[in-house]
mmCIF file of C-alpha atoms in Angstrom:
data_model
loop_
_atom_site.group_PDB
_atom_site.id
_atom_site.type_symbol
_atom_site.label_atom_id
_atom_site.label_comp_id
_atom_site.label_asym_id
_atom_site.label_seq_id
_atom_site.Cartn_x
_atom_site.Cartn_y
_atom_site.Cartn_z
ATOM 1 C CA MET A 1 -29.379 18.829 -41.070
ATOM 2 C CA THR A 2 -26.675 17.070 -38.075
ATOM 3 C CA GLU A 3 -24.009 18.923 -38.009
ATOM 4 C CA PRO A 4 -20.447 17.333 -38.497
ATOM 5 C CA LEU A 5 -18.651 16.918 -34.775
ATOM 6 C CA ARG A 6 -14.761 16.891 -34.850
ATOM 7 C CA LEU A 7 -13.844 13.257 -34.156
ATOM 8 C CA SER A 8 -12.160 12.963 -31.336
ATOM 9 C CA LYS A 9 -14.930 14.243 -29.613
ATOM 10 C CA ARG A 10 -17.831 11.667 -31.672
ATOM 11 C CA MET A 11 -14.702 9.142 -30.239
ATOM 12 C CA SER A 12 -15.303 9.812 -26.217
ATOM 13 C CA GLU A 13 -18.752 10.641 -26.679
ATOM 14 C CA LEU A 14 -18.957 7.107 -27.704
ATOM 15 C CA GLY A 15 -17.230 6.185 -24.811
ATOM 16 C CA LEU A 16 -14.218 4.581 -27.033
ATOM 17 C CA CYS A 17 -11.150 6.789 -25.799
ATOM 18 C CA SER A 18 -10.473 10.627 -24.168
ATOM 19 C CA ARG A 19 -10.328 13.426 -26.213
ATOM 20 C CA ARG A 20 -6.473 13.266 -25.387
ATOM 21 C CA GLU A 21 -6.321 9.930 -26.397
ATOM 22 C CA ALA A 22 -8.375 9.691 -29.669
ATOM 23 C CA ASP A 23 -6.127 12.995 -30.695
ATOM 24 C CA GLU A 24 -3.228 10.197 -30.448
ATOM 25 C CA TRP A 25 -4.223 7.527 -32.091
ATOM 26 C CA ILE A 26 -5.490 9.721 -34.911
ATOM 27 C CA ALA A 27 -1.848 10.858 -34.998
ATOM 28 C CA ARG A 28 -0.765 7.478 -35.229
ATOM 29 C CA GLY A 29 -3.529 6.180 -37.922
ATOM 30 C CA TRP A 30 -4.913 3.821 -36.053
ATOM 31 C CA VAL A 31 -8.661 5.411 -36.263
ATOM 32 C CA ARG A 32 -10.845 3.877 -39.412
ATOM 33 C CA VAL A 33 -14.695 5.972 -40.873
ATOM 34 C CA ASP A 34 -16.514 4.724 -42.047
ATOM 35 C CA GLY A 35 -13.687 1.626 -42.475
ATOM 36 C CA LYS A 36 -10.913 4.555 -44.259
ATOM 37 C CA VAL A 37 -8.288 5.472 -42.531
ATOM 38 C CA VAL A 38 -8.289 9.751 -41.166
ATOM 39 C CA SER A 39 -4.812 10.020 -39.459
ATOM 40 C CA GLU A 40 -5.207 14.207 -39.686
ATOM 41 C CA LEU A 41 -6.170 16.351 -36.673
ATOM 42 C CA GLY A 42 -9.454 17.776 -36.850
ATOM 43 C CA SER A 43 -10.592 16.275 -38.617
ATOM 44 C CA LYS A 44 -14.693 15.892 -38.560
ATOM 45 C CA VAL A 45 -17.445 13.238 -38.887
ATOM 46 C CA LEU A 46 -21.020 12.837 -38.855
ATOM 47 C CA PRO A 47 -22.834 10.940 -35.519
ATOM 48 C CA HIS A 48 -24.717 8.305 -38.415
ATOM 49 C CA GLN A 49 -20.673 7.280 -39.513
ATOM 50 C CA ARG A 50 -18.967 4.474 -38.630
ATOM 51 C CA ILE A 51 -16.102 4.115 -36.074
ATOM 52 C CA THR A 52 -13.440 1.802 -35.435
ATOM 53 C CA ILE A 53 -10.453 1.407 -34.087
ATOM 54 C CA GLU A 54 -7.193 -0.463 -34.931
ATOM 55 C CA ARG A 55 -5.779 -3.741 -32.684
ATOM 56 C CA GLN A 56 -2.816 -1.783 -32.279
ATOM 57 C CA ALA A 57 -4.886 0.751 -29.935
ATOM 58 C CA SER A 58 -6.820 -1.792 -28.655
ATOM 59 C CA ALA A 59 -4.132 -3.740 -27.401
ATOM 60 C CA GLU A 60 -2.695 -0.273 -25.186
ATOM 61 C CA GLN A 61 -5.780 0.665 -23.880
ATOM 62 C CA ALA A 62 -5.519 -3.298 -22.407
ATOM 63 C CA ARG A 63 -2.331 -1.778 -20.794
ATOM 64 C CA ARG A 64 -3.305 0.631 -18.719
ATOM 65 C CA VAL A 65 -3.700 0.508 -15.288
ATOM 66 C CA THR A 66 -6.449 2.122 -12.526
ATOM 67 C CA ILE A 67 -4.946 1.771 -9.012
ATOM 68 C CA LEU A 68 -7.394 2.021 -6.198
ATOM 69 C CA ILE A 69 -5.679 3.298 -2.816
ATOM 70 C CA ASN A 70 -6.491 4.380 0.535
ATOM 71 C CA LYS A 71 -5.104 7.538 0.495
ATOM 72 C CA PRO A 72 -3.962 8.458 4.466
ATOM 73 C CA MET A 73 -4.051 11.943 5.384
ATOM 74 C CA GLY A 74 -1.373 14.351 4.559
ATOM 75 C CA TYR A 75 -1.174 13.543 0.912
ATOM 76 C CA VAL A 76 -2.656 15.861 -1.643
ATOM 77 C CA SER A 77 -4.950 13.773 -4.616
ATOM 78 C CA GLY A 78 -2.738 15.166 -7.795
ATOM 79 C CA GLN A 79 0.209 17.296 -7.780
ATOM 80 C CA ALA A 80 2.635 18.478 -5.281
ATOM 81 C CA GLU A 81 1.603 20.883 -3.374
ATOM 82 C CA ASP A 82 2.946 23.732 -0.675
ATOM 83 C CA GLY A 83 5.649 20.717 0.313
ATOM 84 C CA TYR A 84 3.586 17.985 0.715
ATOM 85 C CA LYS A 85 3.838 15.022 -1.343
ATOM 86 C CA PRO A 86 0.637 13.790 -4.456
ATOM 87 C CA ALA A 87 -0.870 10.153 -3.438
ATOM 88 C CA VAL A 88 0.805 8.844 -6.608
ATOM 89 C CA THR A 89 4.440 8.469 -4.039
ATOM 90 C CA LEU A 90 2.563 5.701 -2.858
ATOM 91 C CA ILE A 91 2.446 3.717 -5.159
ATOM 92 C CA GLY A 92 5.092 0.887 -5.187
ATOM 93 C CA PRO A 93 5.937 -2.925 -5.118
ATOM 94 C CA ASP A 94 6.221 -2.673 -0.798
ATOM 95 C CA THR A 95 2.820 -1.126 -0.968
ATOM 96 C CA ARG A 96 0.412 -3.097 -3.026
ATOM 97 C CA TRP A 97 -2.114 -4.639 -0.629
ATOM 98 C CA SER A 98 -1.109 -8.016 0.005
ATOM 99 C CA GLU A 99 -4.178 -9.264 -0.730
ATOM 100 C CA ASP A 100 -4.236 -7.939 -4.322
ATOM 101 C CA LYS A 101 -5.359 -10.890 -6.444
ATOM 102 C CA THR A 102 -5.240 -9.473 -9.435
ATOM 103 C CA PRO A 103 -2.914 -10.971 -11.948
ATOM 104 C CA GLN A 104 -1.009 -8.302 -12.698
ATOM 105 C CA GLN A 105 2.269 -7.678 -11.894
ATOM 106 C CA PHE A 106 3.739 -3.236 -11.478
ATOM 107 C CA HIS A 107 5.805 -2.051 -13.554
ATOM 108 C CA PRO A 108 7.274 1.797 -13.005
ATOM 109 C CA SER A 109 6.066 2.415 -16.852
ATOM 110 C CA GLN A 110 2.254 2.207 -14.854
ATOM 111 C CA LEU A 111 3.431 5.162 -13.212
ATOM 112 C CA ARG A 112 3.465 7.392 -16.760
ATOM 113 C CA SER A 113 0.137 9.583 -17.186
ATOM 114 C CA LEU A 114 -1.256 8.259 -13.842
ATOM 115 C CA VAL A 115 -3.941 11.204 -13.027
ATOM 116 C CA PRO A 116 -6.345 10.742 -9.763
ATOM 117 C CA ALA A 117 -9.688 10.551 -11.279
ATOM 118 C CA GLY A 118 -11.706 13.403 -8.340
ATOM 119 C CA ARG A 119 -9.830 15.072 -5.604
ATOM 120 C CA LEU A 120 -9.873 13.912 -1.521
ATOM 121 C CA ASP A 121 -8.560 16.905 -0.192
ATOM 122 C CA ILE A 122 -5.653 17.012 1.906
ATOM 123 C CA ASP A 123 -7.076 16.287 5.484
ATOM 124 C CA SER A 124 -9.405 14.129 4.498
ATOM 125 C CA VAL A 125 -8.650 9.652 3.656
ATOM 126 C CA GLY A 126 -9.954 6.542 1.287
ATOM 127 C CA LEU A 127 -11.026 5.481 -1.971
ATOM 128 C CA LEU A 128 -8.220 7.526 -4.287
ATOM 129 C CA VAL A 129 -8.881 6.745 -7.892
ATOM 130 C CA LEU A 130 -5.939 7.017 -10.072
ATOM 131 C CA THR A 131 -5.978 5.816 -13.475
ATOM 132 C CA GLN A 132 -3.962 5.868 -16.630
ATOM 133 C CA ASP A 133 -7.086 5.236 -19.070
ATOM 134 C CA GLY A 134 -9.008 7.787 -20.443
ATOM 135 C CA ARG A 135 -12.723 6.204 -20.192
ATOM 136 C CA ILE A 136 -12.429 5.535 -16.259
ATOM 137 C CA ALA A 137 -11.546 9.592 -15.880
ATOM 138 C CA LYS A 138 -14.238 10.504 -18.141
ATOM 139 C CA GLN A 139 -16.960 8.391 -16.392
ATOM 140 C CA LEU A 140 -15.661 9.501 -12.796
ATOM 141 C CA ILE A 141 -14.770 13.511 -13.197
ATOM 142 C CA GLY A 142 -17.270 14.362 -17.064
ATOM 143 C CA GLU A 143 -19.035 17.022 -16.616
ATOM 144 C CA ASP A 144 -22.033 14.196 -17.134
ATOM 145 C CA THR A 145 -20.688 11.640 -14.794
ATOM 146 C CA SER A 146 -23.611 10.440 -11.788
ATOM 147 C CA ILE A 147 -21.757 8.268 -10.019
ATOM 148 C CA GLU A 148 -22.111 8.301 -6.495
ATOM 149 C CA LYS A 149 -19.378 8.724 -4.171
ATOM 150 C CA GLU A 150 -20.252 7.651 -0.364
ATOM 151 C CA TYR A 151 -18.672 9.810 2.623
ATOM 152 C CA LEU A 152 -18.491 8.524 6.576
ATOM 153 C CA VAL A 153 -17.861 12.177 7.931
ATOM 154 C CA ARG A 154 -17.365 12.202 12.051
ATOM 155 C CA VAL A 155 -18.924 15.843 13.187
ATOM 156 C CA LYS A 156 -19.089 18.250 16.507
ATOM 157 C CA TYR A 157 -22.328 20.712 16.396
ATOM 158 C CA SER A 158 -21.159 24.107 17.011
ATOM 159 C CA LYS A 159 -24.433 25.324 18.846
ATOM 160 C CA PRO A 160 -25.597 24.033 21.846
ATOM 161 C CA GLY A 161 -28.298 21.277 21.447
ATOM 162 C CA ARG A 162 -28.374 19.039 18.725
ATOM 163 C CA LEU A 163 -28.959 19.092 14.729
ATOM 164 C CA PRO A 164 -32.395 20.121 13.544
ATOM 165 C CA ASP A 165 -33.826 18.544 11.353
ATOM 166 C CA SER A 166 -34.805 20.995 9.126
ATOM 167 C CA ASP A 167 -30.432 21.654 8.553
ATOM 168 C CA LEU A 168 -30.610 18.055 8.184
ATOM 169 C CA ARG A 169 -32.950 18.310 5.073
ATOM 170 C CA LEU A 170 -31.241 20.992 3.840
ATOM 171 C CA LEU A 171 -28.264 19.390 3.678
ATOM 172 C CA ASN A 172 -29.652 16.574 1.417
ATOM 173 C CA HIS A 173 -31.307 19.359 -0.894
ATOM 174 C CA GLY A 174 -31.157 22.388 -0.920
ATOM 175 C CA LEU A 175 -28.025 24.137 -0.106
ATOM 176 C CA SER A 176 -26.204 26.636 -3.082
ATOM 177 C CA LEU A 177 -22.266 27.439 -3.183
ATOM 178 C CA ASP A 178 -20.953 30.105 -5.364
ATOM 179 C CA GLY A 179 -23.975 31.221 -6.325
ATOM 180 C CA LYS A 180 -25.221 27.995 -7.485
ATOM 181 C CA LYS A 181 -27.946 25.235 -6.710
ATOM 182 C CA LEU A 182 -26.466 21.520 -5.323
ATOM 183 C CA LEU A 183 -27.644 18.515 -6.639
ATOM 184 C CA PRO A 184 -29.884 16.910 -4.437
ATOM 185 C CA ALA A 185 -27.582 14.239 -1.426
ATOM 186 C CA LYS A 186 -28.787 11.376 0.452
ATOM 187 C CA VAL A 187 -27.310 12.660 4.054
ATOM 188 C CA SER A 188 -28.450 11.115 7.633
ATOM 189 C CA TRP A 189 -27.247 10.286 10.601
ATOM 190 C CA GLN A 190 -24.699 6.565 11.207
ATOM 191 C CA ASN A 191 -24.624 7.608 15.001
ATOM 192 C CA ASP A 192 -24.450 10.654 17.129
ATOM 193 C CA ASP A 193 -21.657 12.325 15.855
ATOM 194 C CA GLN A 194 -21.421 10.692 11.976
ATOM 195 C CA LEU A 195 -23.039 11.510 8.966
ATOM 196 C CA ARG A 196 -23.042 10.012 6.137
ATOM 197 C CA PHE A 197 -23.359 11.226 2.824
ATOM 198 C CA ILE A 198 -23.800 10.157 -1.311
ATOM 199 C CA LEU A 199 -22.850 12.519 -3.701
ATOM 200 C CA ARG A 200 -23.368 12.848 -7.488
ATOM 201 C CA GLU A 201 -20.710 16.416 -7.412
ATOM 202 C CA GLY A 202 -17.386 16.826 -6.055
ATOM 203 C CA LYS A 203 -16.900 20.604 -5.732
ATOM 204 C CA LYS A 204 -13.949 21.437 -4.078
ATOM 205 C CA ARG A 205 -14.325 21.171 -0.161
ATOM 206 C CA GLN A 206 -17.823 20.180 -0.882
ATOM 207 C CA ILE A 207 -18.726 18.784 2.868
ATOM 208 C CA ARG A 208 -17.269 20.463 4.746
ATOM 209 C CA ARG A 209 -18.745 23.672 3.203
ATOM 210 C CA MET A 210 -21.990 22.042 3.060
ATOM 211 C CA CYS A 211 -21.562 20.699 6.881
ATOM 212 C CA GLU A 212 -19.981 25.378 8.190
ATOM 213 C CA ALA A 213 -23.217 25.852 6.467
ATOM 214 C CA VAL A 214 -25.582 24.675 8.614
ATOM 215 C CA GLY A 215 -23.469 24.388 11.468
ATOM 216 C CA LEU A 216 -21.341 21.652 11.884
ATOM 217 C CA LYS A 217 -17.232 21.236 12.319
ATOM 218 C CA VAL A 218 -15.955 18.245 10.340
ATOM 219 C CA ILE A 219 -13.523 16.111 12.382
ATOM 220 C CA GLY A 220 -13.158 14.278 9.764
ATOM 221 C CA LEU A 221 -14.034 12.703 6.398
ATOM 222 C CA LYS A 222 -13.391 9.137 4.923
ATOM 223 C CA ARG A 223 -14.752 8.502 0.618
ATOM 224 C CA VAL A 224 -15.484 4.454 1.362
ATOM 225 C CA ARG A 225 -17.418 3.808 -1.664
ATOM 226 C CA ILE A 226 -17.343 5.664 -5.601
ATOM 227 C CA GLY A 227 -20.650 4.060 -7.960
ATOM 228 C CA ARG A 228 -19.850 -0.232 -7.112
ATOM 229 C CA VAL A 229 -16.551 0.073 -6.324
ATOM 230 C CA LYS A 230 -16.000 0.646 -2.342
ATOM 231 C CA LEU A 231 -13.051 1.044 0.231
ATOM 232 C CA GLY A 232 -13.659 -2.122 2.077
ATOM 233 C CA ASP A 233 -10.313 -3.539 3.601
ATOM 234 C CA LEU A 234 -7.535 -2.008 1.554
ATOM 235 C CA PRO A 235 -5.619 -0.874 4.405
ATOM 236 C CA PRO A 236 -4.314 3.420 4.552
ATOM 237 C CA GLY A 237 -1.811 4.337 2.716
ATOM 238 C CA GLN A 238 -1.474 0.980 0.028
ATOM 239 C CA TRP A 239 -3.379 -0.103 -2.589
ATOM 240 C CA ARG A 240 -4.537 -2.695 -5.666
ATOM 241 C CA TYR A 241 -4.960 -3.159 -9.215
ATOM 242 C CA LEU A 242 -9.204 -2.289 -10.010
ATOM 243 C CA ARG A 243 -9.887 -6.111 -10.637
ATOM 244 C CA PRO A 244 -11.643 -7.069 -14.580
ATOM 245 C CA ASP A 245 -14.977 -7.860 -13.170
ATOM 246 C CA GLU A 246 -15.170 -4.529 -11.123
ATOM 247 C CA GLN A 247 -16.885 -1.343 -12.460
ATOM 248 C CA PHE A 248 -18.188 1.871 -11.416
ATOM 249 C CA GLN A 249 -20.861 1.929 -13.372
#
């Protein structure tokens, strides 16, 4: 017999929303199981039961925004730390990219519950996603995410000569961090001092630590793509909305 699951967990598994959103909707009476409203937090369901959400929940979800920003150096991804400002402070009507053609109007309320879906170190630049939508956050940073992130990394070799091919192969597969083997990556030379990294995971300072392990020092690091969404021509310090026709996977 299949074990019952917590309703909020099941809703998250089905991609309806995040667990936090599910709990909010359940408390508001916006969730039905097999046609009946379930408003008690912690309620459980069986996998075959049909879960539907009220129109109010769908409408609220549709109003949630996802913002792409070209993070400059010197800003942190999330909460302010060590006197450095978070990237969200760059978002306002004056810094919206003039080429952003989405009809969405900016309103300060969009900054509430706007969280980074993945980190980008303070000394790294490029594509950072901030979202109010729990479904997108789960896609990008959930435990089982397989969405690729692509980086251009300028490096300097600390030993005489050039990085051996065997060490390039190690960067692609074979390194461990914090006692755990890394997933296979795609790492290739773009020119004499720049590597392209494509990863499906995001451990803290992963690329810098991978490079250190083979004697490379990172001089500059820029994220240029997350899944199908590219940084493109978005200028540093400016932002745009995720378009309705864009998807990360």
